[in-house]
Short mmCIF file of N, CA and C in Angstrom, two decimals:
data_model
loop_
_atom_site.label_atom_id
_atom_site.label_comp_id
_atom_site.label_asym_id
_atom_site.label_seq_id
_atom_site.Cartn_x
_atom_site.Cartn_y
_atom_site.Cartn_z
N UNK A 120 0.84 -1.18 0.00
CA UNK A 120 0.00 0.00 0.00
C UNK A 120 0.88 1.24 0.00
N UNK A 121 0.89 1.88 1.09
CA UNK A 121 1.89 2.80 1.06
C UNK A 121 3.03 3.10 2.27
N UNK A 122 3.88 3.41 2.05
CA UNK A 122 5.14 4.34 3.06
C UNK A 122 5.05 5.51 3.85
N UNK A 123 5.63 5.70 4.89
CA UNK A 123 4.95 7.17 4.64
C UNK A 123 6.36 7.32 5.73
N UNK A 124 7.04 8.53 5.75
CA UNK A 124 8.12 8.94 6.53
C UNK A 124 8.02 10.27 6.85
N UNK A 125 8.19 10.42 8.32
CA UNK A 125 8.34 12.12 9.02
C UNK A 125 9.38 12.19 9.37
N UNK A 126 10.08 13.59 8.91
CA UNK A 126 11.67 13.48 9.44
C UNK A 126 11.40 13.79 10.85
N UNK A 127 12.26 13.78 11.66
CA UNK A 127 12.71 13.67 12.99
C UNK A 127 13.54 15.53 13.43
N UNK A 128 13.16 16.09 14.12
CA UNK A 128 13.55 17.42 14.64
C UNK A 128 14.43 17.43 16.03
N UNK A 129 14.39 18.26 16.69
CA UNK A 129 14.82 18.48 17.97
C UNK A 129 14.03 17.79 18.86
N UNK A 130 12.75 18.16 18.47
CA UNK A 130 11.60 17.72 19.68
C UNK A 130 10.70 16.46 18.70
N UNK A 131 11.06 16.25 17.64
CA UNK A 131 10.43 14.94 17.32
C UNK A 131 10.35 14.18 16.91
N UNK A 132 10.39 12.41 16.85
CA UNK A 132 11.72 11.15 16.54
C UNK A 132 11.33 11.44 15.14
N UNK A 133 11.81 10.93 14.54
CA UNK A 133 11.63 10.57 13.25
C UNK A 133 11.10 9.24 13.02
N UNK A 134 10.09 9.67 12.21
CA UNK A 134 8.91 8.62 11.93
C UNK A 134 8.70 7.34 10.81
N UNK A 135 9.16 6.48 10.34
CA UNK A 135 9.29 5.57 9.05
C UNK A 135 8.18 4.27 9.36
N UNK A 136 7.29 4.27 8.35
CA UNK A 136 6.46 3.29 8.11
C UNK A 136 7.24 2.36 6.69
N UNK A 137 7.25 1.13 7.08
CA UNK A 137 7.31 0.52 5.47
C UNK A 137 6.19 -0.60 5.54
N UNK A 138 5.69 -0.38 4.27
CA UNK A 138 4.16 -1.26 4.15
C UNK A 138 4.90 -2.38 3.83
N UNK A 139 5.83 -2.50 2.64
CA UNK A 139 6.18 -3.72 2.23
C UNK A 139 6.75 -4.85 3.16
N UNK A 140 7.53 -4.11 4.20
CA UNK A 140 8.32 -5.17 5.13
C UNK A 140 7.58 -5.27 6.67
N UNK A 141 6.60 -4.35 6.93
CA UNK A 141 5.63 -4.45 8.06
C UNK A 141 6.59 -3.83 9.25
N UNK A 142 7.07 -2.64 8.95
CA UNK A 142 8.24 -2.57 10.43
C UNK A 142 7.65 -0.72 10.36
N UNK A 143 7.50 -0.40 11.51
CA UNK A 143 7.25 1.09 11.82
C UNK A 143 8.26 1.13 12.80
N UNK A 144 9.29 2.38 12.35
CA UNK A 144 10.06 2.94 13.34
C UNK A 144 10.20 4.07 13.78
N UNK A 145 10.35 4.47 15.11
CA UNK A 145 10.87 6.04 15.78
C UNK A 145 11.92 5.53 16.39
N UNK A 146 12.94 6.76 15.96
CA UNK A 146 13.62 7.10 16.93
C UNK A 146 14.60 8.90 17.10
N UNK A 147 14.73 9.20 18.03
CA UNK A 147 14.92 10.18 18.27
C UNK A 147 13.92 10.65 20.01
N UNK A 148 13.94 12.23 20.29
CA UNK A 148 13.24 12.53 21.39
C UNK A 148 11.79 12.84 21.22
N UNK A 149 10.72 12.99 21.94
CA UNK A 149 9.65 13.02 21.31
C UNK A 149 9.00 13.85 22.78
N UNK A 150 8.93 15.16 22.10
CA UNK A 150 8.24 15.75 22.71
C UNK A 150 7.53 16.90 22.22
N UNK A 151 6.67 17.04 21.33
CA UNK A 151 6.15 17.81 20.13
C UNK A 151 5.04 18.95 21.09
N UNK A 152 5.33 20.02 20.39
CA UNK A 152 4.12 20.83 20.64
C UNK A 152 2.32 20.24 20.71
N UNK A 153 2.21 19.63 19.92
CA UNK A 153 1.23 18.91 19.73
C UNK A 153 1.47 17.67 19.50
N UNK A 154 1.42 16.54 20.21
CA UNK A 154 1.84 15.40 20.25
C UNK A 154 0.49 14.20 19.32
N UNK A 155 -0.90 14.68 19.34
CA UNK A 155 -1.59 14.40 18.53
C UNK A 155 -1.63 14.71 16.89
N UNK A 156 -1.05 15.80 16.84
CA UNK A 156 -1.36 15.96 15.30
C UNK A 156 0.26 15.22 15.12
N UNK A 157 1.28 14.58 15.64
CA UNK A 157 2.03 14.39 15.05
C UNK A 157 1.89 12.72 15.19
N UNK A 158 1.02 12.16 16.33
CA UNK A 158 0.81 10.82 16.03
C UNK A 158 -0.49 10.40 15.95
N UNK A 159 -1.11 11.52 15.03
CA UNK A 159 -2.33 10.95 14.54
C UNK A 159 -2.21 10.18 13.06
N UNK A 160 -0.79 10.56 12.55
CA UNK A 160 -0.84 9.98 10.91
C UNK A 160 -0.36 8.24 11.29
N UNK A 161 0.69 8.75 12.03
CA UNK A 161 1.18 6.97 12.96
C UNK A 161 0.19 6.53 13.30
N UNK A 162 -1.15 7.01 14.08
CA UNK A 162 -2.57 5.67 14.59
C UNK A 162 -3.19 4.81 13.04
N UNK A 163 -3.18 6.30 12.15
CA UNK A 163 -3.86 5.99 10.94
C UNK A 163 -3.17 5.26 10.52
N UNK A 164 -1.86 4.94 10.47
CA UNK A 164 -1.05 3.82 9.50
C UNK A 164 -1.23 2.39 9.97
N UNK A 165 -1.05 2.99 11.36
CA UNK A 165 -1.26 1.46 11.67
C UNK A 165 -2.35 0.82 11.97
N UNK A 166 -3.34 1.76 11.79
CA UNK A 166 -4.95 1.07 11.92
C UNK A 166 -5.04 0.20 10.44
N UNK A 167 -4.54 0.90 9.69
CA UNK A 167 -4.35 0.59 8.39
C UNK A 167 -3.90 -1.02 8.03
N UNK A 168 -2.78 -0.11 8.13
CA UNK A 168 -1.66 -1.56 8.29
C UNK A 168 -2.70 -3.18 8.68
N UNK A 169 -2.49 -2.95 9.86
CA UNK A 169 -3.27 -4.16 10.65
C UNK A 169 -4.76 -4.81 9.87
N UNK A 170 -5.37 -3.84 9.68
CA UNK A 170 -6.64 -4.02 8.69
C UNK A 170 -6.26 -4.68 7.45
N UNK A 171 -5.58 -4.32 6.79
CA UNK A 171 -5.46 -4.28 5.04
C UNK A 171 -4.32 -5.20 4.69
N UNK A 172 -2.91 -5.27 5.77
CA UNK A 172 -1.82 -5.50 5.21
C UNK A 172 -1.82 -7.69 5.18
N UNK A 173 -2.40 -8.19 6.33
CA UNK A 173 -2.47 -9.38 6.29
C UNK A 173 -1.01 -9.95 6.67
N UNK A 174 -0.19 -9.02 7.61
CA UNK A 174 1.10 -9.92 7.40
C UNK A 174 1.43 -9.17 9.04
N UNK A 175 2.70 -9.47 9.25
CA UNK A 175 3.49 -8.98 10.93
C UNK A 175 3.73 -7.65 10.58
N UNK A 176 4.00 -6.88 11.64
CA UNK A 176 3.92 -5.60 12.00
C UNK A 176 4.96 -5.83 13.39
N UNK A 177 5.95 -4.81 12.76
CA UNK A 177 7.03 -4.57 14.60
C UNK A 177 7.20 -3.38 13.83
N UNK A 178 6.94 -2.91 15.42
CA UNK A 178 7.49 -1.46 15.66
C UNK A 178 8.73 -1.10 16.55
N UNK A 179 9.74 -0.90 15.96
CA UNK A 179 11.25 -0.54 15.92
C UNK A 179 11.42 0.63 16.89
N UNK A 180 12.24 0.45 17.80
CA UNK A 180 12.02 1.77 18.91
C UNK A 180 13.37 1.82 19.29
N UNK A 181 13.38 3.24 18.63
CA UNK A 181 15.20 3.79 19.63
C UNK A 181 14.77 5.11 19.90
N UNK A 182 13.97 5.31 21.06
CA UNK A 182 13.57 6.68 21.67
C UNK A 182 14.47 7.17 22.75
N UNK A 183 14.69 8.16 22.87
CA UNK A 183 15.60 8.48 23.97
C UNK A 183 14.75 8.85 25.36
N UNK A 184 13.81 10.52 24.93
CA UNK A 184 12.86 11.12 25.74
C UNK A 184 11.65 11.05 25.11
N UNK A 185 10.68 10.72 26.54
CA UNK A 185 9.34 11.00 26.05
C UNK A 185 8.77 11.88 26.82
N UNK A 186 7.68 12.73 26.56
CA UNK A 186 7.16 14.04 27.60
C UNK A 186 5.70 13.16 27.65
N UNK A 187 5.06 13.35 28.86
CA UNK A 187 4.05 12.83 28.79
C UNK A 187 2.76 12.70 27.67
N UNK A 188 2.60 13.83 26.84
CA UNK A 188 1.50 13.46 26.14
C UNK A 188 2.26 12.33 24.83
N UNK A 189 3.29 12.25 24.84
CA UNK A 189 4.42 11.09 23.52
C UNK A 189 3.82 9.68 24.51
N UNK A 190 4.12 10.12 25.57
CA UNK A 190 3.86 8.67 26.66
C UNK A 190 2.65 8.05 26.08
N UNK A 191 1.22 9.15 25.87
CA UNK A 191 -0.01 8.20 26.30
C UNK A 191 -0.32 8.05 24.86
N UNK A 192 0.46 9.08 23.82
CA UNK A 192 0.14 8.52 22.24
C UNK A 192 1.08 7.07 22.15
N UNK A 193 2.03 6.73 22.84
CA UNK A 193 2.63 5.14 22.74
C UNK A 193 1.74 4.29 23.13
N UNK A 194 0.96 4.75 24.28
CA UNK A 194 0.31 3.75 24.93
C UNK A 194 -0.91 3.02 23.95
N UNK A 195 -1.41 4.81 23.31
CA UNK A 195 -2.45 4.16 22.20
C UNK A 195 -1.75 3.34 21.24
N UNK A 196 -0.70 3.48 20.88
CA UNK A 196 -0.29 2.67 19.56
C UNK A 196 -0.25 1.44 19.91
N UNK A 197 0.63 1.28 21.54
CA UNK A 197 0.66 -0.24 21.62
C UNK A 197 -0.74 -0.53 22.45
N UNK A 198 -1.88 0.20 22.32
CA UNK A 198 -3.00 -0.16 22.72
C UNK A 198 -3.31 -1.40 21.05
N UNK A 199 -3.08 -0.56 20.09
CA UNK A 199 -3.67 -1.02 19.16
C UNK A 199 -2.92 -1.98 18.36
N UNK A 200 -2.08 -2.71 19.04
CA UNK A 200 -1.00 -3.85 18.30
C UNK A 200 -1.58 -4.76 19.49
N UNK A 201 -2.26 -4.01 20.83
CA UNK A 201 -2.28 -5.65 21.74
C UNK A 201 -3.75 -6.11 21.31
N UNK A 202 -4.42 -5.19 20.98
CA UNK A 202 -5.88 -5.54 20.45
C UNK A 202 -5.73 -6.89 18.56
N UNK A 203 -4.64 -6.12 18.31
CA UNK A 203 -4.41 -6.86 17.21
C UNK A 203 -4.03 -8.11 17.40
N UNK A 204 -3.00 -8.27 18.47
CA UNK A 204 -2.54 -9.79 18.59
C UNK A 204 -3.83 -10.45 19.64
N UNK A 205 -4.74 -9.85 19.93
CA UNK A 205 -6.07 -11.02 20.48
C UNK A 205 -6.45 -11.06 19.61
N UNK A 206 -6.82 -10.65 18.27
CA UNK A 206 -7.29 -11.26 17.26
C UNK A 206 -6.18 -12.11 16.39
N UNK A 207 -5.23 -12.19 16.75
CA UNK A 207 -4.60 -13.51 16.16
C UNK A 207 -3.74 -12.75 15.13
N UNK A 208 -3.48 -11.50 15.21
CA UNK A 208 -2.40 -10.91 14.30
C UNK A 208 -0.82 -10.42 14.78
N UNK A 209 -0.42 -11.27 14.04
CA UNK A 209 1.47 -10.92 14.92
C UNK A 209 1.40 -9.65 14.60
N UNK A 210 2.11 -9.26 15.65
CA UNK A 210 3.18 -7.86 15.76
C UNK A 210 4.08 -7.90 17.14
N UNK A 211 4.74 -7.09 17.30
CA UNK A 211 6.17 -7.31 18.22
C UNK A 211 6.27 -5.48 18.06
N UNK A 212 7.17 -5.76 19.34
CA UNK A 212 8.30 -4.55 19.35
C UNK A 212 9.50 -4.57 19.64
N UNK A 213 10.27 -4.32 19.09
CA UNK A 213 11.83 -4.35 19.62
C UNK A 213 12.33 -3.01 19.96
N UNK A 214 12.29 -2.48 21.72
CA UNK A 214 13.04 -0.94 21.98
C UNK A 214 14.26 -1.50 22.48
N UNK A 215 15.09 -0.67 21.43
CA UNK A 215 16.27 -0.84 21.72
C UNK A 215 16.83 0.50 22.39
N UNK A 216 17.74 0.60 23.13
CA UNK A 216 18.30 1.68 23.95
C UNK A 216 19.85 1.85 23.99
N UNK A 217 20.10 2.36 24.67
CA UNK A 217 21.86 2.90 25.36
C UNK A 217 22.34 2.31 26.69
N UNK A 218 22.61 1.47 26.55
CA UNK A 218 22.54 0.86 28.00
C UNK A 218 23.75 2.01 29.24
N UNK A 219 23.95 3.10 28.88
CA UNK A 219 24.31 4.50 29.92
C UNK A 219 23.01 4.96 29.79
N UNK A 220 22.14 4.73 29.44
CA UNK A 220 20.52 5.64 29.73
C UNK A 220 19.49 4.80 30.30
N UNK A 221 19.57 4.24 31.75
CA UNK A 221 18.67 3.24 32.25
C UNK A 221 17.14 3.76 32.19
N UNK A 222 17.10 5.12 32.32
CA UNK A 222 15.53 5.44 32.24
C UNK A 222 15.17 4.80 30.98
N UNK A 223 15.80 5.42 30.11
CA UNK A 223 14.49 4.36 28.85
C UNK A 223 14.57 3.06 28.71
N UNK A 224 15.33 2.26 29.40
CA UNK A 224 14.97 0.79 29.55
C UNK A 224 13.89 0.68 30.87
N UNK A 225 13.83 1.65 32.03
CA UNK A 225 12.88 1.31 32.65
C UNK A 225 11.61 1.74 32.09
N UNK A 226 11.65 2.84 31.26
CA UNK A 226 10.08 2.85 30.84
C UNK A 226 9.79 2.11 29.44
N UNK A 227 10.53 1.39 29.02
CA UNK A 227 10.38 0.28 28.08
C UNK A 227 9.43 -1.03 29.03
N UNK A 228 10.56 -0.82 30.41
CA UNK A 228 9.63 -2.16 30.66
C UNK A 228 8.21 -2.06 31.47
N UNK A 229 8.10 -0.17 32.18
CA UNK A 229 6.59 -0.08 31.94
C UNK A 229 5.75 -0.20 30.99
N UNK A 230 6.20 -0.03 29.61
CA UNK A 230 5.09 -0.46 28.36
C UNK A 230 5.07 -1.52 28.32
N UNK A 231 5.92 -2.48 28.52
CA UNK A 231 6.00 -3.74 28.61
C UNK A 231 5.19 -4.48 29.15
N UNK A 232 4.87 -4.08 30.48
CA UNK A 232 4.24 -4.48 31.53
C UNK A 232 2.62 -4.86 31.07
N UNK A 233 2.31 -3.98 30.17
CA UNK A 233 0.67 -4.39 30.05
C UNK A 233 0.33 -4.96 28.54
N UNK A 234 1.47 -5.35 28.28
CA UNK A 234 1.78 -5.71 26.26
C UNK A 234 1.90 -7.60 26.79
N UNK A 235 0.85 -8.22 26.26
CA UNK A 235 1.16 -9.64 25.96
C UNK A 235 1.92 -10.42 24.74
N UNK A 236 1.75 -9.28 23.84
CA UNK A 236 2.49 -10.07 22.19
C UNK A 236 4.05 -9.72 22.71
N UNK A 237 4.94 -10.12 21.92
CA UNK A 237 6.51 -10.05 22.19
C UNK A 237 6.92 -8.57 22.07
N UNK A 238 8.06 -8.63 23.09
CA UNK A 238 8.55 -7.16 23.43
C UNK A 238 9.58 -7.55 24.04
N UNK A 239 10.78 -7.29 23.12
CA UNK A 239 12.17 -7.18 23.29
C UNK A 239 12.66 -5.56 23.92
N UNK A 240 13.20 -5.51 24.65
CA UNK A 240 14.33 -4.60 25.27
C UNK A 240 15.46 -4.48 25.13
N UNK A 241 16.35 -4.50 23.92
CA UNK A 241 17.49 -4.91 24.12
C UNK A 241 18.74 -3.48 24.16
N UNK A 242 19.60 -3.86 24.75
CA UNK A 242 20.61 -2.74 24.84
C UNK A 242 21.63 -2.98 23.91
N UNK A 243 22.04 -1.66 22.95
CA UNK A 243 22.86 -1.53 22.00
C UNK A 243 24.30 -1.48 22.78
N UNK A 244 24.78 -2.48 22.20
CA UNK A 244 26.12 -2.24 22.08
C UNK A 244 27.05 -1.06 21.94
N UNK A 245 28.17 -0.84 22.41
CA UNK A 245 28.90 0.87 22.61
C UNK A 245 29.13 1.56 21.07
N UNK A 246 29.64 0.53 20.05
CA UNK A 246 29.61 0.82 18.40
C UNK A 246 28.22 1.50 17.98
N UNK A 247 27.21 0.70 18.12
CA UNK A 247 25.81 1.26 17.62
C UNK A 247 25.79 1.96 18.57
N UNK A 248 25.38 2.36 19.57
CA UNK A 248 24.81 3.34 20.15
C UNK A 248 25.22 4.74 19.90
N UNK A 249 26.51 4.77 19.35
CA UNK A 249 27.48 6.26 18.74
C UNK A 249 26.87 6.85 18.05
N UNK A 250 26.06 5.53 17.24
CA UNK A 250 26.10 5.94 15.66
C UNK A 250 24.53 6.83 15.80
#
């Protein structure tokens, strides 16, 4: 169907959907003036996605900061991947982090906490994490 990519600013990750390979990624800080109009095109993709695409869906996560309203637009997204996997549709997440930045592995594993489909945490190595 389609792609769709938001570049990434000071205050907001950068956004990549690919329809063909089923992987949505952010990464960067995320704390937008309006945190809805910037993840309202992300709900729509992946309402999408999940509906239309017939295949797995992971969403790719190297976030650093989140400000609370980024918090509860994650929560909706992975509201709507855990609704997907009770209906029997894979999807996953893999947040990967900095393992010198323990906060975002601990609030990885608060999203974690209420996500039944798979959810990796893993910490980047000192090479990748530079980059």
């Amino acid at each position: 169907m389609s792609n769709f990519s938001i570049p990434g600013s000071q205050s907001t990750p950068a956004i990549d959907g690919n329809w063909d390979h089923g992987i949505l990624s952010m990464q960067g800080d995320s704390y937008p003036e309006n945190s809805y109009e910037l993840f309202q095109q992300v709900f729509s993709w992946v309402e999408r996605f999940l509906l239309e695409a017939g295949r797995p869906l992971t969403l790719e996560l190297r976030l650093l900061y989140l400000n609370t309203s980024s918090i509860k637009a994650m929560m909706d997204i992975l509201d709507l991947l855990e609704e997907a996997h009770h209906d029997g549709k894979p999807v996953a997440v893999n947040w990967r982090y900095d393992p010198r930045n323990e906060r975002v592995a601990e609030l990885a594993e608060e999203f974690k906490e209420d996500c039944t489909f798979p959810f990796a945490i893993v910490a980047l190595d000192s090479a990748a994490s530079a980059s």
